[in-house]
Amino acid sequence: MRAVDIIMRKRAGAELSRDELAFLVGGYVAGEIPDYQISAWAMAVFFQGMSAGETAALTDVMLHSGAVIDLAGIAGPFVDKHSTGGVGDKTSLILAPLAAALGIRDPMMSGRALGHTGGTLDKLEAIPGYRTNLSIEEFRAIIAKVGFAMTGQTKDIVPADRLLYALRDVTATVESIPLITASILSKKAAEGAEALVFDVKYGSGAFMKDPAQGEKLARSLADTGAAMGKKIIALLTDMNEPLGNMTGNFLEVEESLDCLEGKGPADLMDVTLELAARMAVLGGKAKDAAEGRRLCEETLAGGKPRELFLSNVESQGGDVKKMLEMRGRYRSPFSAELRAREGGYISAIDAWDVGHAGIALGIGRSRTEDAVSPTAGVQFHLKSGAQVKAGDLIMTVWGKDKAGLETALPALNDAIKYAETPPPERKLILKEIIPQ
Ligand code: URA
């Protein structure tokens, strides 16, 4: 077999066999097939798509590129949530401890910033000392002790996704339903979860721009996941505006702490609680989503999820005291304020513009080898629906350096849309999708 022939077949729209996919993925992980050939294949997949069988085969090949975590010996139920990527989306940091407080075990394997979207691992690593490269033994031990652990793909666990994820990020091949499906499900199958809640985002700040595409991705995740023996619920959620009032790595840790202390913004809390409610259902803790939501609200108010979050930070090497002391203060010195250009109502804050500006600020990366900044970010003082006068403060912005800040400011200014009348109320959860 030759990689070039397989790329040519995919370019022509052929359905690749499991052996061909195993040859490509295995060769890539072994360092025998170079980045440029895998980039060309990923671009061919982007344009030609994959059949359901091909997507399932790719998922399986990626899953078996490394070890599969065995959670035997730890009492379940094991339920996880995964988002398809958004801006300001820090729900994982809130719902993992919340689920753990309900008696669910969450073995969470997450990713880094991808394209214009933020990454859970980058956020967690903004906490001084926090480690996201846990060994399998550490991962198991922390799940058993705290109820949840958060780690990344490593050279031992789904190494194919670790490499492909980073390559897709910088080759414009992220927004592909089969590649997203295989990336997410290979990680989720490797971590040992038996049930999964997917937050499938659509809108300007998501990889799927409209609800129909979002639903297609949700179906692909639900059906491929169910074929792998997982219990699945997917929610289709709105990502036209950043979620919550903060984007940025440490800023999002801070906002997650606010949520765990009952001071979270309404949009972020709503999406988090709806997702956590489905985790409660899949974990057998609630009979339906309404009961799950009530249970989650009561549990959050009781304070145990916050305690478990702090315990997880400590267990993963983070410095809890420093993290708490740094709240409100751990910011880049390069900052600016954005004020309303005109009076009226804010009709939208475009998540795509904010996400792209975030790369220049240093929240995300434009090259695989780039480091992200823990202290860059945007705080939204006002969001859509707010009535403003010219000059009102809308955003405070922190960039990794002066040049990044200057590049981002015009895009952030463009992200703010104005209208003379209040915009219609946003519906954050569009629908629930289960396997067919
Ligand atoms: N999240 C993932 O884990 N992978 C993708 O490809 C997109 C979002």
Tab-separated table of C-alpha atoms in Angstrom, residues 24-237:
chain	number	residue	atom	x	y	z
A	24	LEU	CA	-2.659	5.659	7.147
A	25	VAL	CA	-3.335	6.154	10.858
A	26	GLY	CA	-0.832	3.508	11.995
A	27	GLY	CA	1.851	4.885	9.654
A	28	TYR	CA	1.226	8.410	10.894
A	29	VAL	CA	1.474	7.453	14.569
A	30	ALA	CA	4.658	5.463	13.868
A	31	GLY	CA	6.209	8.489	12.162
A	32	GLU	CA	6.388	6.671	8.800
A	33	ILE	CA	3.803	8.790	6.989
A	34	PRO	CA	4.529	12.525	7.060
A	35	ASP	CA	2.232	15.367	8.129
A	36	TYR	CA	1.837	16.587	4.544
A	37	GLN	CA	0.293	13.332	3.337
A	38	ILE	CA	-2.085	13.121	6.291
A	39	SER	CA	-3.018	16.782	5.719
A	40	ALA	CA	-3.843	15.985	2.087
A	41	TRP	CA	-5.949	12.978	3.135
A	42	ALA	CA	-7.779	15.062	5.789
A	43	MET	CA	-8.551	17.705	3.168
A	44	ALA	CA	-9.855	15.000	0.804
A	45	VAL	CA	-12.112	13.735	3.629
A	46	PHE	CA	-13.222	17.300	4.305
A	47	PHE	CA	-14.498	17.609	0.709
A	48	GLN	CA	-15.606	14.022	0.027
A	49	GLY	CA	-16.956	13.010	3.451
A	50	MET	CA	-17.086	9.422	4.688
A	51	SER	CA	-19.753	6.751	4.786
A	52	ALA	CA	-21.123	5.709	8.203
A	53	GLY	CA	-19.102	2.462	7.986
A	54	GLU	CA	-15.925	4.329	7.098
A	55	THR	CA	-16.449	6.759	10.018
A	56	ALA	CA	-16.925	3.821	12.404
A	57	ALA	CA	-13.778	2.126	11.015
A	58	LEU	CA	-11.724	5.313	11.417
A	59	THR	CA	-12.990	5.707	14.997
A	60	ASP	CA	-11.993	2.150	15.795
A	61	VAL	CA	-8.568	2.454	14.183
A	62	MET	CA	-7.908	5.684	16.097
A	63	LEU	CA	-9.145	4.171	19.360
A	64	HIS	CA	-6.775	1.216	18.977
A	65	SER	CA	-3.783	3.426	18.148
A	66	GLY	CA	-3.120	3.298	21.911
A	67	ALA	CA	-4.248	1.774	25.179
A	68	VAL	CA	-7.877	1.635	26.260
A	69	ILE	CA	-8.417	2.567	29.901
A	70	ASP	CA	-9.915	-0.168	32.035
A	71	LEU	CA	-11.994	1.191	34.905
A	72	ALA	CA	-12.714	-2.262	36.345
A	73	GLY	CA	-12.505	-2.250	40.130
A	74	ILE	CA	-13.955	1.273	40.440
A	75	ALA	CA	-17.684	1.527	41.104
A	76	GLY	CA	-19.613	3.319	38.320
A	77	PRO	CA	-21.742	4.542	36.691
A	78	PHE	CA	-19.254	6.114	34.270
A	79	VAL	CA	-20.810	8.986	32.384
A	80	ASP	CA	-19.042	11.759	30.485
A	81	LYS	CA	-19.963	14.815	28.441
A	82	HIS	CA	-18.178	16.162	25.382
A	83	SER	CA	-18.746	19.360	23.468
A	84	THR	CA	-18.077	19.764	19.761
A	85	GLY	CA	-16.360	23.061	20.505
A	86	GLY	CA	-17.356	26.622	21.192
A	87	VAL	CA	-16.246	29.978	22.547
A	88	GLY	CA	-16.379	30.556	26.309
A	89	ASP	CA	-17.584	26.985	26.763
A	90	LYS	CA	-16.363	25.941	30.202
A	91	THR	CA	-19.278	23.638	31.068
A	92	SER	CA	-16.921	20.654	31.610
A	93	LEU	CA	-15.247	22.332	34.576
A	94	ILE	CA	-18.613	22.778	36.268
A	95	LEU	CA	-20.502	19.637	35.373
A	96	ALA	CA	-17.750	17.080	36.027
A	97	PRO	CA	-17.658	17.919	39.769
A	98	LEU	CA	-21.438	18.301	39.764
A	99	ALA	CA	-21.899	14.817	38.285
A	100	ALA	CA	-19.352	13.451	40.758
A	101	ALA	CA	-21.349	14.968	43.614
A	102	LEU	CA	-24.378	13.007	42.343
A	103	GLY	CA	-22.387	9.774	42.636
A	104	ILE	CA	-21.525	9.532	38.930
A	105	ARG	CA	-17.918	8.877	37.895
A	106	ASP	CA	-16.702	11.075	35.052
A	107	PRO	CA	-13.563	9.855	33.267
A	108	MET	CA	-13.011	12.941	31.138
A	109	MET	CA	-10.574	12.997	28.255
A	110	SER	CA	-10.576	16.429	26.627
A	111	GLY	CA	-8.789	18.418	23.967
A	112	ARG	CA	-6.897	21.655	23.524
A	113	ALA	CA	-7.991	24.844	21.790
A	114	LEU	CA	-8.962	23.906	18.245
A	115	GLY	CA	-9.356	26.499	15.497
A	116	HIS	CA	-11.187	29.449	17.005
A	117	THR	CA	-12.633	27.372	19.889
A	118	GLY	CA	-11.214	27.069	23.390
A	119	GLY	CA	-9.850	23.841	24.892
A	120	THR	CA	-10.538	22.351	28.321
A	121	LEU	CA	-6.915	21.228	28.733
A	122	ASP	CA	-5.565	24.719	28.035
A	123	LYS	CA	-7.983	26.161	30.593
A	124	LEU	CA	-7.030	23.657	33.276
A	125	GLU	CA	-3.320	24.179	32.635
A	126	ALA	CA	-3.805	27.875	33.423
A	127	ILE	CA	-4.093	26.709	37.053
A	128	PRO	CA	-0.534	26.730	38.445
A	129	GLY	CA	0.815	23.182	38.603
A	130	TYR	CA	-2.277	21.461	37.117
A	131	ARG	CA	-1.289	18.398	35.077
A	132	THR	CA	-3.390	17.079	32.178
A	133	ASN	CA	-0.994	14.339	31.093
A	134	LEU	CA	-2.026	11.767	33.690
A	135	SER	CA	-0.810	8.202	33.484
A	136	ILE	CA	-3.543	5.559	33.352
A	137	GLU	CA	-2.852	4.694	37.021
A	138	GLU	CA	-3.177	8.339	38.077
A	139	PHE	CA	-6.349	8.763	36.026
A	140	ARG	CA	-7.931	5.724	37.679
A	141	ALA	CA	-6.798	6.727	41.172
A	142	ILE	CA	-8.210	10.274	40.873
A	143	ILE	CA	-11.543	9.009	39.517
A	144	ALA	CA	-11.783	6.580	42.430
A	145	LYS	CA	-10.904	9.277	44.985
A	146	VAL	CA	-12.622	12.425	43.670
A	147	GLY	CA	-15.205	11.039	41.254
A	148	PHE	CA	-13.720	12.635	38.151
A	149	ALA	CA	-10.379	13.195	36.456
A	150	MET	CA	-9.499	15.327	33.436
A	151	THR	CA	-6.747	14.331	31.081
A	152	GLY	CA	-5.642	14.642	27.471
A	153	GLN	CA	-4.726	12.300	24.678
A	154	THR	CA	-1.158	11.102	25.322
A	155	LYS	CA	1.418	9.111	23.426
A	156	ASP	CA	-0.143	6.022	25.057
A	157	ILE	CA	-3.878	6.839	24.887
A	158	VAL	CA	-5.424	7.728	21.505
A	159	PRO	CA	-2.102	9.015	20.142
A	160	ALA	CA	-3.735	9.161	16.701
A	161	ASP	CA	-6.169	11.826	17.905
A	162	ARG	CA	-3.416	13.765	19.677
A	163	LEU	CA	-1.527	14.067	16.369
A	164	LEU	CA	-4.503	14.465	14.040
A	165	TYR	CA	-6.258	16.991	16.274
A	166	ALA	CA	-3.222	19.273	16.247
A	167	LEU	CA	-2.720	18.816	12.492
A	168	ARG	CA	-6.378	19.517	11.632
A	169	ASP	CA	-6.248	22.635	13.756
A	170	VAL	CA	-3.658	24.231	11.463
A	171	THR	CA	-4.712	22.774	8.091
A	172	ALA	CA	-8.339	24.009	7.960
A	173	THR	CA	-9.713	20.474	8.248
A	174	VAL	CA	-11.564	20.728	11.537
A	175	GLU	CA	-15.130	21.239	10.273
A	176	SER	CA	-15.691	17.728	8.963
A	177	ILE	CA	-18.480	15.592	10.452
A	178	PRO	CA	-16.655	12.234	10.096
A	179	LEU	CA	-13.340	13.624	11.392
A	180	ILE	CA	-15.046	15.263	14.384
A	181	THR	CA	-17.029	12.076	15.070
A	182	ALA	CA	-13.934	9.861	14.995
A	183	SER	CA	-11.895	12.329	17.044
A	184	ILE	CA	-14.492	12.611	19.788
A	185	LEU	CA	-15.621	9.004	19.934
A	186	SER	CA	-12.102	7.545	19.863
A	187	LYS	CA	-11.272	9.605	22.966
A	188	LYS	CA	-14.562	8.784	24.645
A	189	ALA	CA	-14.234	5.056	23.995
A	190	ALA	CA	-10.625	5.065	25.229
A	191	GLU	CA	-11.462	6.757	28.535
A	192	GLY	CA	-13.917	4.053	29.586
A	193	ALA	CA	-17.236	5.960	29.789
A	194	GLU	CA	-20.318	3.758	29.327
A	195	ALA	CA	-22.680	6.644	28.651
A	196	LEU	CA	-22.108	9.967	26.938
A	197	VAL	CA	-23.844	13.307	26.704
A	198	PHE	CA	-22.872	15.343	23.651
A	199	ASP	CA	-23.169	19.092	23.513
A	200	VAL	CA	-23.373	19.622	19.768
A	201	LYS	CA	-23.020	23.275	19.046
A	202	TYR	CA	-24.254	25.174	16.031
A	203	GLY	CA	-23.928	28.841	15.126
A	204	SER	CA	-21.219	31.295	14.156
A	205	GLY	CA	-18.861	30.177	16.932
A	206	ALA	CA	-19.331	26.452	16.300
A	207	PHE	CA	-17.827	24.226	13.630
A	208	MET	CA	-21.353	23.568	12.338
A	209	LYS	CA	-22.829	26.890	11.305
A	210	ASP	CA	-26.521	26.049	11.072
A	211	PRO	CA	-28.885	23.826	13.059
A	212	ALA	CA	-29.286	21.349	10.160
A	213	GLN	CA	-25.516	20.701	10.015
A	214	GLY	CA	-25.420	20.534	13.813
A	215	GLU	CA	-28.162	17.945	13.788
A	216	LYS	CA	-26.247	15.903	11.198
A	217	LEU	CA	-23.189	15.916	13.469
A	218	ALA	CA	-25.339	15.021	16.493
A	219	ARG	CA	-26.809	12.077	14.555
A	220	SER	CA	-23.369	10.915	13.465
A	221	LEU	CA	-22.110	11.028	17.072
A	222	ALA	CA	-25.250	9.402	18.488
A	223	ASP	CA	-25.476	6.609	15.925
A	224	THR	CA	-21.742	5.810	15.765
A	225	GLY	CA	-21.553	5.929	19.580
A	226	ALA	CA	-24.596	3.667	19.982
A	227	ALA	CA	-23.081	1.191	17.505
A	228	MET	CA	-20.066	1.087	19.848
A	229	GLY	CA	-22.375	0.084	22.710
A	230	LYS	CA	-22.598	3.455	24.463
A	231	LYS	CA	-25.762	5.035	25.874
A	232	ILE	CA	-26.028	8.475	24.273
A	233	ILE	CA	-28.012	11.711	24.505
A	234	ALA	CA	-27.039	14.713	22.380
A	235	LEU	CA	-28.252	18.275	22.875
A	236	LEU	CA	-28.134	20.741	20.019
A	237	THR	CA	-27.152	24.081	21.583
